[in-house]
């Protein structure tokens, strides 16, 4: 018994070591970018891989031990080779990333390090807080300047196991500088339009397409205002533009008003109930089990407990009611 007890203590000790840090940073030129300093200032703990081999040796379970993986902006590096390690290991780390994600088509570390730009610091603070805030490993990925010269949309190869993400660069000469936030989160309190704008350049890559449906769908978080061409969208406040920051787990403008607005890609909207156990609708206005039709979410799989105290979700009632009406229509005798 005693030996088993010691073994247990030893294993618990190992587990503590493995869980000691919140955030995982890869080895990137051996440097700690602004994301690292900002994360530490925000009270997060972080582990930085000592070399590329350490990253490569990690298993899916190893990645899943962190609150979030942070792929920092390598100071506006335009060589995609910088993230080759991420592409090469995607089948290992992608399944671990089940939490919030943010993909940033600009270079905040560069603007923070060389210009001490308030907006760049705020962007990194908010983004890291968002990805570390959910139960499930999150991911922060700055696209740095890797795709800034792409004249036609290119797929982000490193993310192909999460979904198809297409970006374009060479956006406008000299720069796209008007930024506007079209989604938010209670943990994102620092970034504002004014400080996201006028970075000279604020935007390096913009998204022409990305996964938008289902519980893992992404939202536009910030747009290049009035940018036109492939990728342009209209948002709930009437603004137009192309997203350059997208996120999973943020709440888009217009979501939470208790009106499902398919024009803005909402699958559902249960108002204040979004994201609570009483609703089948997430805080991003996505159906947690998938959508049946706009405003109608697939119900929860039948609970094993028949004594569940959870009230029947309103959208389920609505769905069954619509199904009943549809059946009446289908089975009603046709007027000649
Ligand atoms: C950009 O990244 C490449 C590949 O990782 C590296 O060889 C190069 O030195 C980097 N450039 C700068 C300016 O850091
Ligand atoms: C950066 O800016 C902040 C205010 O926004 C200031 O307090 C700080 O001293 C600046 N740091 C450097 C290195 O200039
Ligand atoms: C977090 O996730 C784990 C594993 O999926 C689960 O066991 C745990 O109950 C969750 N915690 C909360 C607070 O949701
Ligand atoms: C970027 O776009 C401009 C026109 O806006 C074009 O002249 C230039 O060749 C493009 N650059 C690349 C690298 O394709
Ligand atoms: C933007 O950068 C360019 C080149 O570095 C410079 O010539 C220009 O004055 C800058 N504009 C602003 C508004 O800072
Ligand atoms: C974007 O376009 C709208 C409509 O044309 C205009 O009212 C607005 O001022 C423009 N915003 C910027 C930042 O250019
Ligand atoms: C949301 O709308 C439904 C009808 O579609 C209504 O029954 C419900 O009370 C509303 N909830 C809120 C919080 O406004």
Tab-separated table of C-alpha atoms and ligand atoms in Angstrom:
chain	number	residue	atom	x	y	z
A	1	UNK	CA	0.000	0.000	0.000
A	2	UNK	CA	2.741	2.360	0.989
A	3	UNK	CA	4.626	1.799	-2.293
A	4	UNK	CA	1.453	2.511	-4.259
A	5	UNK	CA	1.003	5.677	-2.231
A	6	UNK	CA	4.495	6.871	-3.161
A	7	UNK	CA	3.862	6.012	-6.801
A	8	UNK	CA	0.679	8.050	-6.700
A	9	UNK	CA	2.497	11.049	-5.224
A	10	UNK	CA	5.216	10.735	-7.861
A	11	UNK	CA	2.674	10.600	-10.708
A	12	UNK	CA	0.738	13.517	-9.262
A	13	UNK	CA	4.018	15.444	-9.144
A	14	UNK	CA	4.660	14.722	-12.834
A	15	UNK	CA	1.151	15.781	-13.731
A	16	UNK	CA	1.698	19.065	-11.901
A	17	UNK	CA	4.816	19.761	-13.938
A	18	UNK	CA	2.956	19.052	-17.171
A	19	UNK	CA	0.082	21.343	-16.193
A	20	UNK	CA	2.223	24.085	-14.714
A	21	UNK	CA	1.809	26.588	-17.582
A	22	UNK	CA	-1.222	28.135	-19.261
A	23	UNK	CA	0.228	28.919	-22.673
A	24	UNK	CA	2.518	27.119	-25.073
A	25	UNK	CA	4.845	29.049	-27.379
A	26	UNK	CA	6.801	27.334	-30.143
A	27	UNK	CA	10.479	27.910	-30.729
A	28	UNK	CA	10.622	30.739	-33.284
A	29	UNK	CA	14.134	31.995	-33.937
A	30	UNK	CA	14.692	31.501	-30.209
A	31	UNK	CA	13.083	34.881	-29.544
A	32	UNK	CA	10.297	35.853	-27.217
A	33	UNK	CA	7.959	38.127	-29.128
A	34	UNK	CA	5.670	40.765	-27.580
A	35	UNK	CA	2.894	38.191	-27.223
A	36	UNK	CA	5.019	36.479	-24.584
A	37	UNK	CA	5.663	39.611	-22.481
A	38	UNK	CA	2.038	40.648	-22.745
A	39	UNK	CA	0.761	37.218	-21.724
A	40	UNK	CA	2.992	37.253	-18.648
A	41	UNK	CA	1.892	40.806	-17.741
A	42	UNK	CA	-1.729	39.639	-18.003
A	43	UNK	CA	-1.000	36.992	-15.371
A	44	UNK	CA	-0.734	33.965	-17.638
A	45	UNK	CA	2.120	31.503	-17.293
A	46	UNK	CA	3.892	30.260	-20.394
A	47	UNK	CA	6.191	27.569	-21.638
A	48	UNK	CA	8.424	28.359	-24.614
A	49	UNK	CA	9.762	25.341	-26.499
A	50	UNK	CA	13.536	25.276	-26.196
A	51	UNK	CA	13.950	24.228	-29.834
A	52	UNK	CA	11.952	22.983	-32.787
A	53	UNK	CA	12.634	19.373	-31.785
A	54	UNK	CA	10.711	19.882	-28.546
A	55	UNK	CA	7.635	21.023	-30.489
A	56	UNK	CA	8.013	18.157	-32.947
A	57	UNK	CA	8.195	15.587	-30.140
A	58	UNK	CA	4.880	16.685	-28.621
A	59	UNK	CA	1.767	14.505	-28.867
A	60	UNK	CA	-1.843	15.646	-29.240
A	61	UNK	CA	-2.301	14.988	-25.514
A	62	UNK	CA	0.728	17.192	-24.751
A	63	UNK	CA	-0.765	20.082	-26.743
A	64	UNK	CA	-4.141	19.545	-25.098
A	65	UNK	CA	-2.626	20.213	-21.652
A	66	UNK	CA	-2.354	23.931	-22.353
A	67	UNK	CA	-5.096	26.533	-22.164
A	68	UNK	CA	-3.861	27.860	-25.484
A	69	UNK	CA	-1.137	27.625	-28.103
A	70	UNK	CA	0.276	30.989	-29.151
A	71	UNK	CA	1.931	31.382	-32.561
A	72	UNK	CA	3.316	34.902	-32.279
A	73	UNK	CA	3.938	37.501	-34.947
A	74	UNK	CA	7.533	36.959	-35.983
A	75	UNK	CA	8.015	40.760	-36.459
A	76	UNK	CA	6.382	41.009	-39.877
A	77	UNK	CA	8.443	38.200	-41.322
A	78	UNK	CA	7.222	37.592	-44.870
A	79	UNK	CA	8.740	34.132	-45.209
A	80	UNK	CA	6.139	31.387	-44.878
A	81	UNK	CA	9.007	29.047	-43.978
A	82	UNK	CA	8.797	30.579	-40.491
A	83	UNK	CA	5.710	28.468	-39.822
A	84	UNK	CA	6.805	25.318	-41.653
A	85	UNK	CA	7.023	23.562	-38.281
A	86	UNK	CA	3.336	24.320	-37.690
A	87	UNK	CA	2.334	22.956	-41.084
A	88	UNK	CA	4.444	19.820	-40.635
A	89	UNK	CA	2.901	19.011	-37.237
A	90	UNK	CA	-0.721	19.979	-37.995
A	91	UNK	CA	-2.097	16.438	-37.769
A	92	UNK	CA	-0.789	16.295	-34.193
A	93	UNK	CA	-1.762	19.680	-32.728
A	94	UNK	CA	-5.000	20.371	-34.674
A	95	UNK	CA	-7.126	17.762	-32.837
A	96	UNK	CA	-6.051	19.320	-29.516
A	97	UNK	CA	-7.403	22.757	-30.445
A	98	UNK	CA	-11.030	22.526	-29.324
A	99	UNK	CA	-11.338	25.909	-27.616
A	100	UNK	CA	-11.471	29.500	-28.806
A	101	UNK	CA	-9.290	30.564	-31.719
A	102	UNK	CA	-8.159	33.842	-33.189
A	103	UNK	CA	-6.360	34.297	-36.499
A	104	UNK	CA	-4.842	37.709	-37.026
A	105	UNK	CA	-4.003	39.067	-40.483
A	106	UNK	CA	-1.534	41.584	-39.195
A	107	UNK	CA	1.701	41.963	-37.219
A	108	UNK	CA	1.005	43.257	-33.692
A	109	UNK	CA	4.383	42.217	-32.256
A	110	UNK	CA	6.168	44.333	-34.877
A	111	UNK	CA	4.078	47.416	-34.080
A	112	UNK	CA	4.419	46.916	-30.339
A	113	UNK	CA	8.153	46.277	-30.398
A	114	UNK	CA	9.225	49.065	-32.767
A	115	UNK	CA	6.481	51.659	-32.220
A	116	UNK	CA	5.094	50.816	-28.743
A	117	UNK	CA	1.663	51.104	-30.331
A	118	UNK	CA	-1.185	51.005	-27.799
A	119	UNK	CA	-3.480	49.297	-30.309
A	120	UNK	CA	-1.000	46.515	-31.010
A	121	UNK	CA	-0.571	45.821	-27.302
A	122	UNK	CA	-4.345	45.896	-26.772
A	123	UNK	CA	-4.875	43.517	-29.686
A	124	UNK	CA	-2.476	40.955	-28.233
A	125	UNK	CA	-3.921	41.287	-24.710
A	126	UNK	CA	-7.486	40.778	-25.856
A	127	UNK	CA	-6.638	37.993	-28.281
A	128	UNK	CA	-4.625	36.000	-25.746
A	129	UNK	CA	-7.338	36.446	-23.118
A	130	UNK	CA	-9.958	35.216	-25.587
A	131	UNK	CA	-8.112	32.039	-26.545
A	132	UNK	CA	-7.173	31.204	-22.947
A	133	UNK	CA	-10.672	31.819	-21.592
A	134	UNK	CA	-12.464	28.636	-22.569
A	135	UNK	CA	-12.353	25.090	-21.253
A	136	UNK	CA	-10.594	23.486	-24.215
A	137	UNK	CA	-7.214	24.344	-25.730
A	138	UNK	CA	-7.370	27.579	-27.702
A	139	UNK	CA	-5.079	28.997	-30.336
A	140	UNK	CA	-3.695	32.414	-31.234
A	141	UNK	CA	-2.119	32.594	-34.673
A	142	UNK	CA	-0.703	35.783	-36.139
A	143	UNK	CA	-0.257	35.521	-39.902
A	144	UNK	CA	2.498	38.122	-39.519
A	145	UNK	CA	3.364	39.284	-43.068
A	146	UNK	CA	3.512	35.783	-44.584
A	147	UNK	CA	0.751	36.326	-47.137
A	148	UNK	CA	1.009	40.077	-47.673
A	149	UNK	CA	2.141	39.724	-51.289
A	150	UNK	CA	-0.532	37.206	-52.320
A	151	UNK	CA	-2.455	38.849	-55.164
A	152	UNK	CA	-5.002	36.037	-55.334
A	153	UNK	CA	-6.488	34.102	-52.403
A	154	UNK	CA	-4.224	31.410	-50.938
A	155	UNK	CA	-5.182	28.604	-48.551
A	156	UNK	CA	-3.471	28.655	-45.148
A	157	UNK	CA	-1.887	25.247	-45.286
A	158	UNK	CA	-1.024	25.043	-41.567
A	159	UNK	CA	-4.750	25.325	-40.713
A	160	UNK	CA	-6.074	22.795	-43.218
A	161	UNK	CA	-7.025	20.278	-40.515
A	162	UNK	CA	-9.201	22.902	-38.799
A	163	UNK	CA	-10.883	24.022	-42.028
A	164	UNK	CA	-10.341	25.874	-45.295
A	165	UNK	CA	-9.065	29.389	-44.665
A	166	UNK	CA	-8.291	31.578	-47.682
A	167	UNK	CA	-6.428	34.865	-47.409
A	168	UNK	CA	-5.265	37.521	-49.770
A	169	UNK	CA	-2.660	40.220	-49.467
A	170	UNK	CA	-1.509	43.019	-51.801
A	171	UNK	CA	-4.652	44.720	-50.602
A	172	UNK	CA	-4.393	48.376	-51.354
A	173	UNK	CA	-1.615	50.820	-51.926
A	174	UNK	CA	-0.178	52.118	-49.795
A	175	UNK	CA	-2.113	50.619	-46.851
A	176	UNK	CA	-5.455	49.594	-45.403
A	177	UNK	CA	-5.646	51.569	-42.200
A	178	UNK	CA	-9.314	51.823	-41.207
A	179	UNK	CA	-10.217	49.010	-38.825
A	180	UNK	CA	-13.596	48.287	-37.252
A	181	UNK	CA	-14.540	45.650	-34.684
A	182	UNK	CA	-17.586	43.601	-35.649
A	183	UNK	CA	-17.529	41.097	-32.764
A	184	UNK	CA	-16.506	41.100	-29.133
A	185	UNK	CA	-16.274	39.135	-25.938
A	186	UNK	CA	-16.468	39.922	-22.240
A	187	UNK	CA	-12.739	39.095	-21.984
A	188	UNK	CA	-11.805	41.548	-24.766
A	189	UNK	CA	-11.852	44.952	-23.140
A	190	UNK	CA	-8.865	46.824	-24.545
A	191	UNK	CA	-9.036	46.922	-28.339
A	192	UNK	CA	-11.101	49.681	-29.971
A	193	UNK	CA	-11.567	50.800	-33.589
A	194	UNK	CA	-9.513	53.939	-33.032
A	195	UNK	CA	-6.415	52.149	-31.779
A	196	UNK	CA	-6.715	49.247	-34.250
A	197	UNK	CA	-6.647	51.823	-37.060
A	198	UNK	CA	-3.795	53.860	-38.504
A	199	UNK	CA	-0.963	51.442	-37.921
A	200	UNK	CA	0.590	52.207	-41.282
A	201	UNK	CA	-0.347	49.357	-42.151
A	202	UNK	CA	-3.171	48.046	-39.976
A	203	UNK	CA	-4.007	45.165	-42.313
A	204	UNK	CA	-1.616	42.769	-44.051
A	205	UNK	CA	-3.838	39.827	-44.928
A	206	UNK	CA	-7.614	39.643	-45.282
A	207	UNK	CA	-9.858	36.579	-45.350
A	208	UNK	CA	-11.864	35.735	-48.456
A	209	UNK	CA	-13.343	32.573	-46.919
A	210	UNK	CA	-13.245	30.520	-43.732
A	211	UNK	CA	-15.473	27.971	-41.953
A	212	UNK	CA	-18.579	29.854	-40.877
A	213	UNK	CA	-21.200	27.312	-39.883
A	214	UNK	CA	-21.749	24.997	-36.969
A	215	UNK	CA	-20.482	25.178	-33.424
A	216	UNK	CA	-16.864	25.479	-34.646
A	217	UNK	CA	-17.670	28.265	-37.087
A	218	UNK	CA	-15.564	31.422	-37.118
A	219	UNK	CA	-16.707	35.053	-36.902
A	220	UNK	CA	-15.240	38.160	-38.412
A	221	UNK	CA	-13.783	40.021	-35.444
A	222	UNK	CA	-12.238	43.038	-37.176
A	223	UNK	CA	-12.597	44.292	-40.727
A	224	UNK	CA	-10.713	46.530	-43.107
A	225	UNK	CA	-13.437	49.137	-43.499
A	226	UNK	CA	-14.748	49.646	-47.033
A	227	UNK	CA	-12.156	47.290	-48.510
A	228	UNK	CA	-13.809	45.820	-51.590
A	229	UNK	CA	-13.450	42.773	-53.781
A	230	UNK	CA	-13.283	39.113	-52.767
A	231	UNK	CA	-14.152	38.589	-49.113
A	232	UNK	CA	-16.266	41.714	-48.648
A	233	UNK	CA	-19.182	41.270	-46.262
A	234	UNK	CA	-21.858	43.444	-44.728
A	235	UNK	CA	-22.313	43.445	-40.973
A	236	UNK	CA	-25.219	43.976	-38.580
A	237	UNK	CA	-24.365	47.647	-37.964
A	238	UNK	CA	-24.405	48.413	-41.701
A	239	UNK	CA	-20.625	48.467	-42.037
A	240	UNK	CA	-18.870	46.757	-44.935
A	241	UNK	CA	-15.396	45.426	-45.404
A	242	UNK	CA	-13.135	42.412	-45.495
A	243	UNK	CA	-12.303	40.580	-42.252
A	244	UNK	CA	-8.634	40.613	-41.271
A	245	UNK	CA	-9.089	39.127	-37.806
A	246	UNK	CA	-11.389	36.144	-37.383
A	247	UNK	CA	-12.220	34.246	-34.226
A	248	UNK	CA	-14.020	31.240	-32.872
A	249	UNK	CA	-15.823	31.948	-29.594
A	250	UNK	CA	-16.519	35.671	-30.007
A	251	UNK	CA	-19.970	37.269	-30.175
A	252	UNK	CA	-20.721	39.024	-33.474
A	253	UNK	CA	-22.588	42.344	-33.662
A	254	UNK	CA	-26.330	41.701	-33.748
A	255	UNK	CA	-26.048	38.358	-31.974
A	256	UNK	CA	-27.969	38.398	-28.704
A	257	UNK	CA	-30.960	40.485	-29.833
A	258	UNK	CA	-33.241	37.393	-29.845
A	259	UNK	CA	-33.809	37.666	-33.624
A	260	UNK	CA	-32.165	35.125	-35.916
A	261	UNK	CA	-30.564	37.078	-38.757
A	262	UNK	CA	-29.460	34.646	-41.502
A	263	UNK	CA	-28.143	37.605	-43.526
A	264	UNK	CA	-25.361	37.846	-40.928
A	265	UNK	CA	-24.877	34.076	-40.857
A	266	UNK	CA	-26.672	33.620	-37.548
A	267	UNK	CA	-28.037	30.108	-37.129
A	268	UNK	CA	-30.025	31.011	-34.017
A	269	UNK	CA	-30.424	33.778	-31.463
A	270	UNK	CA	-31.987	33.163	-28.079
A	271	UNK	CA	-31.100	36.590	-26.736
A	272	UNK	CA	-29.610	36.586	-23.260
A	273	UNK	CA	-29.927	32.806	-23.079
A	274	UNK	CA	-27.276	32.294	-25.798
A	275	UNK	CA	-24.396	30.235	-24.486
A	276	UNK	CA	-26.257	29.071	-21.365
A	277	UNK	CA	-27.394	25.474	-20.714
A	278	UNK	CA	-31.023	26.579	-21.297
A	279	UNK	CA	-30.322	27.359	-24.939
A	280	UNK	CA	-29.188	25.320	-27.943
A	281	UNK	CA	-27.622	28.495	-29.298
A	282	UNK	CA	-24.011	29.468	-28.525
A	283	UNK	CA	-22.794	32.934	-27.590
A	284	UNK	CA	-21.708	33.173	-31.256
A	285	UNK	CA	-25.293	32.479	-32.483
A	286	UNK	CA	-24.370	28.994	-33.717
A	287	UNK	CA	-26.454	25.929	-32.972
A	288	UNK	CA	-24.418	23.803	-30.565
A	289	UNK	CA	-25.643	20.533	-32.120
A	290	UNK	CA	-26.024	21.815	-35.676
A	291	UNK	CA	-28.807	23.725	-37.392
A	292	UNK	CA	-32.042	22.334	-38.853
A	293	UNK	CA	-33.133	25.574	-40.515
A	294	UNK	CA	-32.501	29.246	-39.683
A	295	UNK	CA	-33.594	29.783	-36.090
A	296	UNK	CA	-34.116	26.085	-35.405
A	297	UNK	CA	-31.351	24.096	-33.760
A	298	UNK	CA	-30.970	20.359	-33.633
A	299	UNK	CA	-32.057	19.210	-30.152
A	300	UNK	CA	-29.684	17.725	-27.604
A	301	UNK	CA	-29.145	13.988	-27.965
A	302	UNK	CA	-31.700	12.269	-25.711
A	303	UNK	CA	-30.468	12.452	-22.150
A	304	UNK	CA	-29.724	9.142	-20.445
A	305	UNK	CA	-31.349	10.485	-17.313
A	306	UNK	CA	-35.132	10.563	-17.509
A	307	UNK	CA	-35.208	12.742	-14.407
A	308	UNK	CA	-33.308	15.626	-15.978
A	309	UNK	CA	-34.403	18.917	-14.470
A	310	UNK	CA	-33.327	20.862	-17.552
A	311	UNK	CA	-36.333	22.555	-19.052
A	312	UNK	CA	-37.119	21.752	-22.674
A	313	UNK	CA	-35.185	24.268	-24.753
A	314	UNK	CA	-37.464	26.760	-26.477
A	315	UNK	CA	-35.930	26.109	-29.860
A	316	UNK	CA	-36.668	22.419	-29.573
A	317	UNK	CA	-40.318	23.173	-28.954
A	318	UNK	CA	-40.259	25.488	-31.929
A	319	UNK	CA	-38.613	22.832	-34.086
A	320	UNK	CA	-41.129	20.127	-33.222
A	321	UNK	CA	-43.942	22.602	-33.692
A	322	UNK	CA	-42.674	23.524	-37.155
A	323	UNK	CA	-42.244	19.863	-38.031
A	324	UNK	CA	-45.838	19.209	-36.969
A	325	UNK	CA	-47.079	22.116	-39.101
A	326	UNK	CA	-45.033	20.832	-42.022
A	327	UNK	CA	-46.545	17.358	-41.630
A	328	UNK	CA	-50.036	18.848	-41.550
A	329	UNK	CA	-49.248	20.692	-44.772
A	330	UNK	CA	-47.821	17.618	-46.451
A	331	UNK	CA	-50.620	15.294	-45.411
A	332	UNK	CA	-53.493	17.768	-45.931
A	333	UNK	CA	-55.625	16.922	-48.970
A	334	UNK	CA	-54.865	19.249	-51.869
A	335	UNK	CA	-57.511	21.647	-53.077
A	336	UNK	CA	-58.354	20.832	-56.675
B	1	LIG	C1	12.166	35.275	-41.409
B	1	LIG	O1	12.011	33.884	-41.294
B	1	LIG	C2	12.943	33.132	-42.025
B	1	LIG	C3	12.525	31.675	-41.955
B	1	LIG	O2	12.229	31.296	-40.647
B	1	LIG	C4	14.320	33.395	-41.460
B	1	LIG	O3	15.294	32.680	-42.189
B	1	LIG	C5	14.621	34.889	-41.531
B	1	LIG	O4	15.839	35.173	-40.885
B	1	LIG	C6	13.504	35.700	-40.888
B	1	LIG	N1	13.716	37.104	-41.138
B	1	LIG	C7	13.771	38.013	-40.183
B	1	LIG	C8	13.978	39.417	-40.640
B	1	LIG	O5	13.641	37.737	-39.017
B	2	LIG	C1	5.001	52.616	-24.219
B	2	LIG	O1	3.823	53.399	-24.084
B	2	LIG	C2	3.325	53.477	-22.773
B	2	LIG	C3	2.053	54.305	-22.792
B	2	LIG	O2	1.207	53.897	-23.810
B	2	LIG	C4	4.367	54.094	-21.840
B	2	LIG	O3	3.874	54.072	-20.528
B	2	LIG	C5	5.648	53.278	-21.924
B	2	LIG	O4	6.650	53.912	-21.161
B	2	LIG	C6	6.104	53.170	-23.358
B	2	LIG	N1	7.264	52.296	-23.433
B	2	LIG	C7	8.346	52.594	-24.132
B	2	LIG	C8	9.425	51.578	-24.130
B	2	LIG	O5	8.441	53.625	-24.765
B	3	LIG	C1	-13.600	21.006	-18.732
B	3	LIG	O1	-13.393	19.942	-19.650
B	3	LIG	C2	-13.140	18.708	-19.028
B	3	LIG	C3	-12.790	17.692	-20.090
B	3	LIG	O2	-13.590	17.836	-21.231
B	3	LIG	C4	-14.352	18.301	-18.192
B	3	LIG	O3	-14.098	17.081	-17.540
B	3	LIG	C5	-14.632	19.394	-17.153
B	3	LIG	O4	-15.812	19.096	-16.462
B	3	LIG	C6	-14.800	20.746	-17.835
B	3	LIG	N1	-14.920	21.792	-16.839
B	3	LIG	C7	-15.813	22.757	-16.923
B	3	LIG	C8	-15.771	23.773	-15.824
B	3	LIG	O5	-16.605	22.851	-17.840
B	4	LIG	C1	-0.143	44.202	-56.236
B	4	LIG	O1	-1.188	44.928	-56.816
B	4	LIG	C2	-0.774	45.954	-57.697
B	4	LIG	C3	-2.007	46.677	-58.201
B	4	LIG	O2	-2.791	47.081	-57.120
B	4	LIG	C4	0.012	45.339	-58.867
B	4	LIG	O3	0.504	46.365	-59.697
B	4	LIG	C5	1.178	44.528	-58.296
B	4	LIG	O4	1.826	43.853	-59.316
B	4	LIG	C6	0.686	43.516	-57.295
B	4	LIG	N1	1.811	42.861	-56.648
B	4	LIG	C7	1.991	41.530	-56.730
B	4	LIG	C8	3.174	40.999	-55.975
B	4	LIG	O5	1.255	40.801	-57.339
B	5	LIG	C1	3.932	55.212	-43.276
B	5	LIG	O1	5.177	54.600	-43.585
B	5	LIG	C2	5.788	55.153	-44.749
B	5	LIG	C3	7.010	54.327	-45.078
B	5	LIG	O2	7.641	53.854	-43.931
B	5	LIG	C4	6.114	56.618	-44.445
B	5	LIG	O3	6.703	57.182	-45.575
B	5	LIG	C5	4.818	57.344	-44.100
B	5	LIG	O4	5.111	58.682	-43.720
B	5	LIG	C6	4.104	56.673	-42.960
B	5	LIG	N1	2.808	57.299	-42.747
B	5	LIG	C7	2.315	57.558	-41.552
B	5	LIG	C8	0.951	58.164	-41.515
B	5	LIG	O5	2.949	57.314	-40.527
B	6	LIG	C1	-16.965	53.732	-45.711
B	6	LIG	O1	-17.992	53.944	-46.645
B	6	LIG	C2	-19.149	54.567	-46.110
B	6	LIG	C3	-20.232	54.567	-47.168
B	6	LIG	O2	-19.719	54.952	-48.406
B	6	LIG	C4	-18.786	55.959	-45.623
B	6	LIG	O3	-19.894	56.588	-45.056
B	6	LIG	C5	-17.674	55.838	-44.589
B	6	LIG	O4	-17.239	57.136	-44.199
B	6	LIG	C6	-16.510	55.063	-45.113
B	6	LIG	N1	-15.579	54.840	-44.016
B	6	LIG	C7	-14.265	54.936	-44.152
B	6	LIG	C8	-13.471	54.737	-42.907
B	6	LIG	O5	-13.743	55.134	-45.221
B	7	LIG	C1	-37.262	35.876	-27.463
B	7	LIG	O1	-38.261	35.748	-28.434
B	7	LIG	C2	-39.230	34.765	-28.125
B	7	LIG	C3	-40.212	34.685	-29.295
B	7	LIG	O2	-39.490	34.503	-30.492
B	7	LIG	C4	-39.942	35.122	-26.838
B	7	LIG	O3	-40.835	34.081	-26.487
B	7	LIG	C5	-38.916	35.314	-25.719
B	7	LIG	O4	-39.559	35.771	-24.554
B	7	LIG	C6	-37.851	36.298	-26.128
B	7	LIG	N1	-36.827	36.349	-25.121
B	7	LIG	C7	-36.246	37.463	-24.741
B	7	LIG	C8	-35.184	37.338	-23.699
B	7	LIG	O5	-36.566	38.542	-25.207
